[in-house]
Short mmCIF file of C-alpha atoms in Angstrom, two decimals:
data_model
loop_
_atom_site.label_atom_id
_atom_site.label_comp_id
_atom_site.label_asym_id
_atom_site.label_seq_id
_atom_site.Cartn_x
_atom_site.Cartn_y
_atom_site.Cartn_z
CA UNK A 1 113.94 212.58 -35.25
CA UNK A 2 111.99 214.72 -37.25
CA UNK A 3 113.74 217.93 -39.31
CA UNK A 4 110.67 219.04 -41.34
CA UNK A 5 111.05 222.64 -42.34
CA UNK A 6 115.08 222.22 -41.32
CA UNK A 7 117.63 222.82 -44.07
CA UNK A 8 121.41 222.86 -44.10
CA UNK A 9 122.43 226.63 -44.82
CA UNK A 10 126.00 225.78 -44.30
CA UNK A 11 128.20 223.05 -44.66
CA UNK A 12 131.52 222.17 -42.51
CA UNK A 13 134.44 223.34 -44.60
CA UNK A 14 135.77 219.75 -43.57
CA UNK A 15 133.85 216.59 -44.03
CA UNK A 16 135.62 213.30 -42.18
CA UNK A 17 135.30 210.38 -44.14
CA UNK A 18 135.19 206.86 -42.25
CA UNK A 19 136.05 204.53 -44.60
CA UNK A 20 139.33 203.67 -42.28
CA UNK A 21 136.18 202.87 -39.80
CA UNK A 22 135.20 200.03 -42.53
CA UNK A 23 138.43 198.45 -42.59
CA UNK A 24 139.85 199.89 -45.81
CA UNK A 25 143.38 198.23 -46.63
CA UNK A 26 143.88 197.65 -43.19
CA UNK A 27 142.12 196.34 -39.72
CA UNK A 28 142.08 198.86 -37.24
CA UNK A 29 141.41 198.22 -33.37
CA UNK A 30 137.56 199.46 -32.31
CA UNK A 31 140.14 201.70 -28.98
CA UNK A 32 141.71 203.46 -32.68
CA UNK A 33 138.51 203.88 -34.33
CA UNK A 34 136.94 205.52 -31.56
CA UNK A 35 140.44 207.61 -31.05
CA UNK A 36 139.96 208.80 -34.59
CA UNK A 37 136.31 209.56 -34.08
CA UNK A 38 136.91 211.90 -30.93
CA UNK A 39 139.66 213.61 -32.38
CA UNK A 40 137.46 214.71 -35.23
CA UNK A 41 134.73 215.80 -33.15
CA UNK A 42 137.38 217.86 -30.90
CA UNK A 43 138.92 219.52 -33.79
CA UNK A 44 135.38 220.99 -34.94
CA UNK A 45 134.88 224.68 -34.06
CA UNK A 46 131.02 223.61 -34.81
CA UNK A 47 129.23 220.88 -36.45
CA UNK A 48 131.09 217.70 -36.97
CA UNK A 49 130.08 216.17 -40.17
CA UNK A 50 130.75 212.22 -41.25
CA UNK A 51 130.72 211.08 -44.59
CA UNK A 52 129.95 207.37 -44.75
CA UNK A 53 128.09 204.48 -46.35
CA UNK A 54 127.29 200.55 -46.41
CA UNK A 55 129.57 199.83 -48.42
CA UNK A 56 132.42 200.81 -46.16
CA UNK A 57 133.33 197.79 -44.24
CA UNK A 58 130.44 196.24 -45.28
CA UNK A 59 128.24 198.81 -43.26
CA UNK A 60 131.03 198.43 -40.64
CA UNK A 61 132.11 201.79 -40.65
CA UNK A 62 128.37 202.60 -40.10
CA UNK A 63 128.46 200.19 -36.76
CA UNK A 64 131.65 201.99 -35.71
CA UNK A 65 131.05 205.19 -35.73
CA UNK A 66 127.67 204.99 -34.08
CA UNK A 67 129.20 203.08 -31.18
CA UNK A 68 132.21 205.42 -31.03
CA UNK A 69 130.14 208.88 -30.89
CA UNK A 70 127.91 206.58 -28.12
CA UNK A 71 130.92 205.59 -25.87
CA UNK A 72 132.02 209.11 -26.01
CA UNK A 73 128.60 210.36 -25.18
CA UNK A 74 128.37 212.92 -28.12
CA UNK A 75 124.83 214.75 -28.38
CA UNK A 76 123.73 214.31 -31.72
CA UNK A 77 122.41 217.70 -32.14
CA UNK A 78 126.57 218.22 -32.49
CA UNK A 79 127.17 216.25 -35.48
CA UNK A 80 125.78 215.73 -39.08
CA UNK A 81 125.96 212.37 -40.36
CA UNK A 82 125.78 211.61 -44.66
CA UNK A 83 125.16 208.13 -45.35
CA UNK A 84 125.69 207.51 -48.81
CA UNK A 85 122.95 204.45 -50.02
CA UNK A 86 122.41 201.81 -52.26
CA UNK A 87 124.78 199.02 -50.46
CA UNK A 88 123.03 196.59 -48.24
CA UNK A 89 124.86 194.31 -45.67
CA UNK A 90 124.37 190.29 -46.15
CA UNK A 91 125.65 187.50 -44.84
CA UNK A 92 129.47 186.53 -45.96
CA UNK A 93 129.74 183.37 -47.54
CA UNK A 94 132.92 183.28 -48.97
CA UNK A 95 136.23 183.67 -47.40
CA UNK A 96 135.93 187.11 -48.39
CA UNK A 97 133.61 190.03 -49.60
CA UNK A 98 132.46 189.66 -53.15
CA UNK A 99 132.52 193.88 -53.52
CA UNK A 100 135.80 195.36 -54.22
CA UNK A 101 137.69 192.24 -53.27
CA UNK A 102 141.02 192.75 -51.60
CA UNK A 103 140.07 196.36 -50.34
CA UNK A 104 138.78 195.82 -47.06
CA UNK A 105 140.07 193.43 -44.56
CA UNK A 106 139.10 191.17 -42.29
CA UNK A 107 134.98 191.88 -42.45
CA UNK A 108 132.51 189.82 -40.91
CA UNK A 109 129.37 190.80 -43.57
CA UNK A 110 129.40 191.04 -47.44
CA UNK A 111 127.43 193.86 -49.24
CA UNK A 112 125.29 193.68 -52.23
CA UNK A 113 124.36 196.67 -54.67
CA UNK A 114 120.32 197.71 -53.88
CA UNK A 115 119.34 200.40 -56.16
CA UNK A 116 115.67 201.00 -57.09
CA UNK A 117 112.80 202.83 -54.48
CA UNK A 118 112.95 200.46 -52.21
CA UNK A 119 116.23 199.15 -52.03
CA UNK A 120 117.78 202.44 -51.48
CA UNK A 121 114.93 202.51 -48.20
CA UNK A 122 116.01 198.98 -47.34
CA UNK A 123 119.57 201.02 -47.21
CA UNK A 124 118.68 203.73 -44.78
CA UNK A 125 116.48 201.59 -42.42
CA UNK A 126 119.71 199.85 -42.34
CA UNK A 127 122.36 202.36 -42.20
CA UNK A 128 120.14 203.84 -39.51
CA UNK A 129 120.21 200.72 -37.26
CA UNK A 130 123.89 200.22 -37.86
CA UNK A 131 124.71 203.60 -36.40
CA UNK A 132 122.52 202.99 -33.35
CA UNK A 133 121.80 206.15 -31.36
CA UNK A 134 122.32 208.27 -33.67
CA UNK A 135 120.50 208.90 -37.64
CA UNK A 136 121.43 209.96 -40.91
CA UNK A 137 120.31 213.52 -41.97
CA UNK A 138 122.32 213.41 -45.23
CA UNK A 139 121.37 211.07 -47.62
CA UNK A 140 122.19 209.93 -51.42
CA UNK A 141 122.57 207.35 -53.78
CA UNK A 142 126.28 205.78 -53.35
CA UNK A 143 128.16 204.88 -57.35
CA UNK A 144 124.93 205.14 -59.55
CA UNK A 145 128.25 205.02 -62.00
CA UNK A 146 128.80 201.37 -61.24
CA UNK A 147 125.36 200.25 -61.10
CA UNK A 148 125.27 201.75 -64.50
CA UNK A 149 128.51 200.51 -65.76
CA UNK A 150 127.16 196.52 -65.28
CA UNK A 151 124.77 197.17 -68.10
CA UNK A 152 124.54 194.60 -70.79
CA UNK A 153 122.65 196.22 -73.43
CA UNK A 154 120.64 199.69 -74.11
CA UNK A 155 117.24 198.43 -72.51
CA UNK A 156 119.49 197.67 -69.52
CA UNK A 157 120.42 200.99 -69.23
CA UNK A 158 117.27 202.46 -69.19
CA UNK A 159 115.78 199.84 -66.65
CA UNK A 160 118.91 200.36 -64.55
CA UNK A 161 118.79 204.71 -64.88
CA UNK A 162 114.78 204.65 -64.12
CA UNK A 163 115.72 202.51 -61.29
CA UNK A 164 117.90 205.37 -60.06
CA UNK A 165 115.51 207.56 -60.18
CA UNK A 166 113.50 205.83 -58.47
CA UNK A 167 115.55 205.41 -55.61
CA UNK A 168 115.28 209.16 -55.68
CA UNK A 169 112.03 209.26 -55.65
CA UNK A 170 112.11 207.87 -52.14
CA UNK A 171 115.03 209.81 -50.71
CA UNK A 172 113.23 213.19 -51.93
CA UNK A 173 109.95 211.09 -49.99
CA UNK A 174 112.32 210.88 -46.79
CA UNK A 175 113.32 215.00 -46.94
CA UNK A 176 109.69 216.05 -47.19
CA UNK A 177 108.61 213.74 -44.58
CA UNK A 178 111.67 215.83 -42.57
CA UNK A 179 113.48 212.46 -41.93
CA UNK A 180 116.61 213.74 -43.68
CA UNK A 181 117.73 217.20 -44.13
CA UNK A 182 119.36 216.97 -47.84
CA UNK A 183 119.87 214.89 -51.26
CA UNK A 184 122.73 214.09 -53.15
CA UNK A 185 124.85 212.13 -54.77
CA UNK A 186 128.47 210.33 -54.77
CA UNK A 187 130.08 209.16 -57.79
CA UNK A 188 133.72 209.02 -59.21
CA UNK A 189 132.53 209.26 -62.76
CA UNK A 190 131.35 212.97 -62.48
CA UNK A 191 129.47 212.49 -65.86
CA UNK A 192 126.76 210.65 -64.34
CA UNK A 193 126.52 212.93 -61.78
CA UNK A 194 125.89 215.50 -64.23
CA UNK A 195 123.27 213.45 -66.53
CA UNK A 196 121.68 212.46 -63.27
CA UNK A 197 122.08 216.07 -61.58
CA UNK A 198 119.96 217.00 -65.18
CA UNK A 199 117.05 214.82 -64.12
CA UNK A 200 117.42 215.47 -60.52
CA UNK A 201 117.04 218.25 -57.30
CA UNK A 202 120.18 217.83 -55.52
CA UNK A 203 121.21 220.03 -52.46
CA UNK A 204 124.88 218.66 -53.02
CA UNK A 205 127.35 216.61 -54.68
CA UNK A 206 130.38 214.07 -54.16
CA UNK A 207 132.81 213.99 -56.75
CA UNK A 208 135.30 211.40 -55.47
CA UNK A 209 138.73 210.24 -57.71
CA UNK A 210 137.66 213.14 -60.00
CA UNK A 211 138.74 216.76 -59.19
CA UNK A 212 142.95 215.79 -58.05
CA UNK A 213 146.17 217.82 -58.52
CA UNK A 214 146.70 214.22 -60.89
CA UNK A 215 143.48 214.76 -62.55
CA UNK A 216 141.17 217.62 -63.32
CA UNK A 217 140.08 217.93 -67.04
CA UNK A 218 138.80 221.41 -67.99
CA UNK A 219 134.99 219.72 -68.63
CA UNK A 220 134.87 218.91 -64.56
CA UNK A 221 136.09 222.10 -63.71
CA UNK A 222 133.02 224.05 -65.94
CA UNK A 223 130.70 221.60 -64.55
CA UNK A 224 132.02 222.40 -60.63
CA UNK A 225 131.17 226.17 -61.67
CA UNK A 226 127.88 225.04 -62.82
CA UNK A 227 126.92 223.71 -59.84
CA UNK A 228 127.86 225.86 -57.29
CA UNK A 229 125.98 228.69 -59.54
CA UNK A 230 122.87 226.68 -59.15
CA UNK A 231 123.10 226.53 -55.68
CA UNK A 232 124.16 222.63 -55.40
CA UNK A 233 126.68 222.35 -52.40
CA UNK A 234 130.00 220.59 -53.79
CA UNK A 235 132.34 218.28 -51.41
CA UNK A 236 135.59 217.17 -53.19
CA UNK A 237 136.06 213.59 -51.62
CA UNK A 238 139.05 211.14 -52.56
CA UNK A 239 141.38 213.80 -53.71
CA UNK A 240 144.72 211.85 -52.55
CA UNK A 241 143.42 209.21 -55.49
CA UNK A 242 142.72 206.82 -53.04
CA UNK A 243 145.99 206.67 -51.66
CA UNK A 244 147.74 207.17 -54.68
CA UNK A 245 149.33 210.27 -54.90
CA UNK A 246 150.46 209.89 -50.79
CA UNK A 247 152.59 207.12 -51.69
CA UNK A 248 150.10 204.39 -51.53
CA UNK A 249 149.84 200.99 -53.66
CA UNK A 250 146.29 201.27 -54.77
CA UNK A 251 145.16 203.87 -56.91
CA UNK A 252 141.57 204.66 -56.92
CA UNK A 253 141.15 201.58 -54.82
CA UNK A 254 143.05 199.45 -57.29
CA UNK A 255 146.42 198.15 -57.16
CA UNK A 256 149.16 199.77 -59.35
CA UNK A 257 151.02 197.37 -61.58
CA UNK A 258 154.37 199.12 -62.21
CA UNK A 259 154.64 196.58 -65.00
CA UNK A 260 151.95 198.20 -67.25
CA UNK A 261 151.55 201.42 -69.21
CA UNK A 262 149.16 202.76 -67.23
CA UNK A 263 151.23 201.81 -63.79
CA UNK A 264 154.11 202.92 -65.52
CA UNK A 265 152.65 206.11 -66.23
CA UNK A 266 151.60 206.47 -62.94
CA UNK A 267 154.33 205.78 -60.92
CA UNK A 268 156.47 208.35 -63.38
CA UNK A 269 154.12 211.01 -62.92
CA UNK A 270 154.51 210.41 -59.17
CA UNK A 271 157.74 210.75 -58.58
CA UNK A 272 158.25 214.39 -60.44
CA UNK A 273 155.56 215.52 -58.07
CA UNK A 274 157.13 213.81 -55.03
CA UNK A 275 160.12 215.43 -56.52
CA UNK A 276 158.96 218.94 -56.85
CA UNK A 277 157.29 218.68 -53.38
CA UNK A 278 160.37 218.25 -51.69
CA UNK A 279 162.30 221.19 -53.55
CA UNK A 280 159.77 223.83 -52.39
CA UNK A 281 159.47 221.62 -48.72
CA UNK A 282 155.54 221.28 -49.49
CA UNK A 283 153.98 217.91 -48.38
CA UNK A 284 152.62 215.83 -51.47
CA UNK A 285 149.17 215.46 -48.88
CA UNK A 286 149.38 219.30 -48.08
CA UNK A 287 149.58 219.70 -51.65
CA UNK A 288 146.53 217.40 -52.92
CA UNK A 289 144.35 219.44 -49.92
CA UNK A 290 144.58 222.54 -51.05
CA UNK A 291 144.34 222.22 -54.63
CA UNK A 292 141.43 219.38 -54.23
CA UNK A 293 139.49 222.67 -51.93
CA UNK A 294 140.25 225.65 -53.67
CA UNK A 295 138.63 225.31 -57.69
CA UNK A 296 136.31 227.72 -57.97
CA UNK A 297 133.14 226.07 -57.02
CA UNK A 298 134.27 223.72 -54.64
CA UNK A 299 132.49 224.14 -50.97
CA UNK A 300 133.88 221.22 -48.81
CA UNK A 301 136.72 218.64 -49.10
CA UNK A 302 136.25 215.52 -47.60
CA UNK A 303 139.54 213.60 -45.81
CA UNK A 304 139.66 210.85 -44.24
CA UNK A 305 142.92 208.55 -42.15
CA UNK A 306 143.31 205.87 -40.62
CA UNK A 307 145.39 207.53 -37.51
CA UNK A 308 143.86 209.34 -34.87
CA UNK A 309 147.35 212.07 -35.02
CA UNK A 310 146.38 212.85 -38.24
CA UNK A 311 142.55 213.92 -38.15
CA UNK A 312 143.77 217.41 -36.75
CA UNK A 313 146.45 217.79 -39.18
CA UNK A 314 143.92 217.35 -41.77
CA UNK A 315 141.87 220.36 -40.65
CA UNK A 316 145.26 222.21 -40.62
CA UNK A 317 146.08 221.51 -43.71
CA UNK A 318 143.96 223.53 -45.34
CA UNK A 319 145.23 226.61 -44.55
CA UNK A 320 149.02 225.36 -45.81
CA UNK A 321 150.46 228.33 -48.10
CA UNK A 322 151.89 227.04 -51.37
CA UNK A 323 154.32 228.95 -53.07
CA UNK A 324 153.27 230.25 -56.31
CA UNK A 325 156.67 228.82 -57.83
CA UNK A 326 155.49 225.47 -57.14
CA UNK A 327 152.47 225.78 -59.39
CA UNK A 328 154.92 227.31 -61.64
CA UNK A 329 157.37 224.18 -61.48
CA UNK A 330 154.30 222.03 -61.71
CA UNK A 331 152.83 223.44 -64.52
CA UNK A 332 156.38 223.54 -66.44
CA UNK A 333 156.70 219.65 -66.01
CA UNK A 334 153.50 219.07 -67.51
CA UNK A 335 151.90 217.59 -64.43
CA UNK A 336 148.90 220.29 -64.03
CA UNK A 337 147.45 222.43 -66.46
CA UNK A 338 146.62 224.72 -64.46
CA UNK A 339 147.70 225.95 -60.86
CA UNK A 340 146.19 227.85 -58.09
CA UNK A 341 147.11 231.84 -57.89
#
């Protein structure tokens, strides 16, 4: 499909994630997947848009969602599909992945990091075939911040950051051929974003782990402003800390060791928030939603679950009214610096 002279004027206010398509922390059935896929599509009022990438699952949540939206015959005129690049599926030859062991279960494929011009094209030919019927029209380069943070000395930076570039050479090759409608980026580390987003033409960004009721330094927040007065569409993705902050082990996809400082530290901050949440009968997730949406600047939060009864609750949960005494109580416990009025 062709989109030349096509551009997104607006994005869905909700973006569903899939990496619960990919097998994060746990195996779901392909019947649940596809449950979790039509329930997002039915609680749309418009376009359904799906965040994903090859390094979910190993480019499994690529292969499910494709076949899901095919076995439930959705037109894909309907949907908008982001494939976040630069992961590239490859045979598994150990008894598990090599990327982010311990965070994905039971996959079939490992993934290896292919950044450069044409890696990242090796990436979308792939992601494309993975999803089948059905083609990405958002594109960007997935964790430039890890590909950067393997560097082993200065001229390994540069080799590694003119490789990213390059790699957007070719996506910004794709949008004016009209195979893709828009070019961003997803990162956790929202400083490369910004040094890249310097050298760059983005449409949007993806700040994931970043921009949470846990964590939101003031430097973010002036940089969110900054880029919605340029124009650059900004989705708030991961705002639940991976888990974290819900009452899951892993935080930001790594496991919490009660034992240490930091877990310690964690865990403590935790449960005052828990805590607070269930004197003002607020959900902790409720919570995280609204204030991960509503900085100034911020156009789209992206949630994701791995249970088909929750995808509408998601949407839902955006319009949840906190009380301006829980900010308050918040605030006075040192948990947030700043609340929502």
């Amino acid at each position: 499909m062709i989109y030349k002279n096509k551009i997104i004027t607006k994005y869905p206010t909700v973006v569903f994630g899939t990496s619960s398509l990919g097998n994060l922390y746990i195996k779901l059935d392909d019947q649940v997947k596809q449950q979790i896929v039509s329930e997002a599509v039915s609680a749309s009022s418009g376009l359904t848009m799906f965040d994903t990438a090859g390094k979910y699952g190993a480019g499994l949540a690529l292969e499910a969602l494709g076949k899901s939206l095919n076995n439930l015959c959705v037109h894909p005129s309907k949907i908008l599909i982001s494939n976040k690049l630069g992961w590239f599926r490859t045979k598994l030859e150990t008894d598990e992945p090599t990327f982010e062991p311990g965070v994905w279960k039971r996959l079939t494929h490992d993934a290896v990091q292919r950044i450069s011009y044409q890696g990242i094209l090796d990436c979308f030919n792939q992601g494309n075939e993975l999803l089948g019927e059905y083609n990405a029209q958002i594109v960007s380069v997935h964790d430039p911040d890890e590909y950067l943070s393997k560097v082993k000395s200065n001229e390994d930076y540069e080799i590694r950051y003119h490789q990213i570039l390059d790699a957007y050479a070719a996506l910004h090759e794709l949008k004016k051929a009209g195979k893709v409608l828009s070019v961003g980026i997803g990162a956790k580390d929202w400083r490369v974003i910004k040094k890249i987003s310097n050298d760059i033409e983005l449409d949007w960004v993806m700040i994931a782990n970043s921009l949470t009721i846990y964590s939101h330094p003031q430097e973010l927040i002036d940089f969110v402003a900054q880029l919605s007065a340029r124009g650059v569409h900004v989705i708030n993705s991961a705002v639940f800390n991976g888990g974290f902050l819900t009452g899951g082990e892993f935080y930001n996809y790594a496991p919490v060791d009660p034992q240490s400082p930091e877990g310690s530290s964690l865990l403590d901050w935790r449960t005052t928030f828990f805590r607070i949440c269930k004197d003002y009968n607020v959900s902790p997730a409720a919570v995280c939603t609204v204030f991960g949406l509503n900085y100034p600047g911020v156009g789209s939060i992206a949630l994701s679950s791995s249970r088909p009864e929750r995808v509408k609750s998601n949407i839902t949960m955006i319009e949840t009214k906190i009380p301006t005494v829980f900010w308050e109580a918040m605030q006075e416990e040192g948990l947030i610096k700043d609340y929502l009025r």
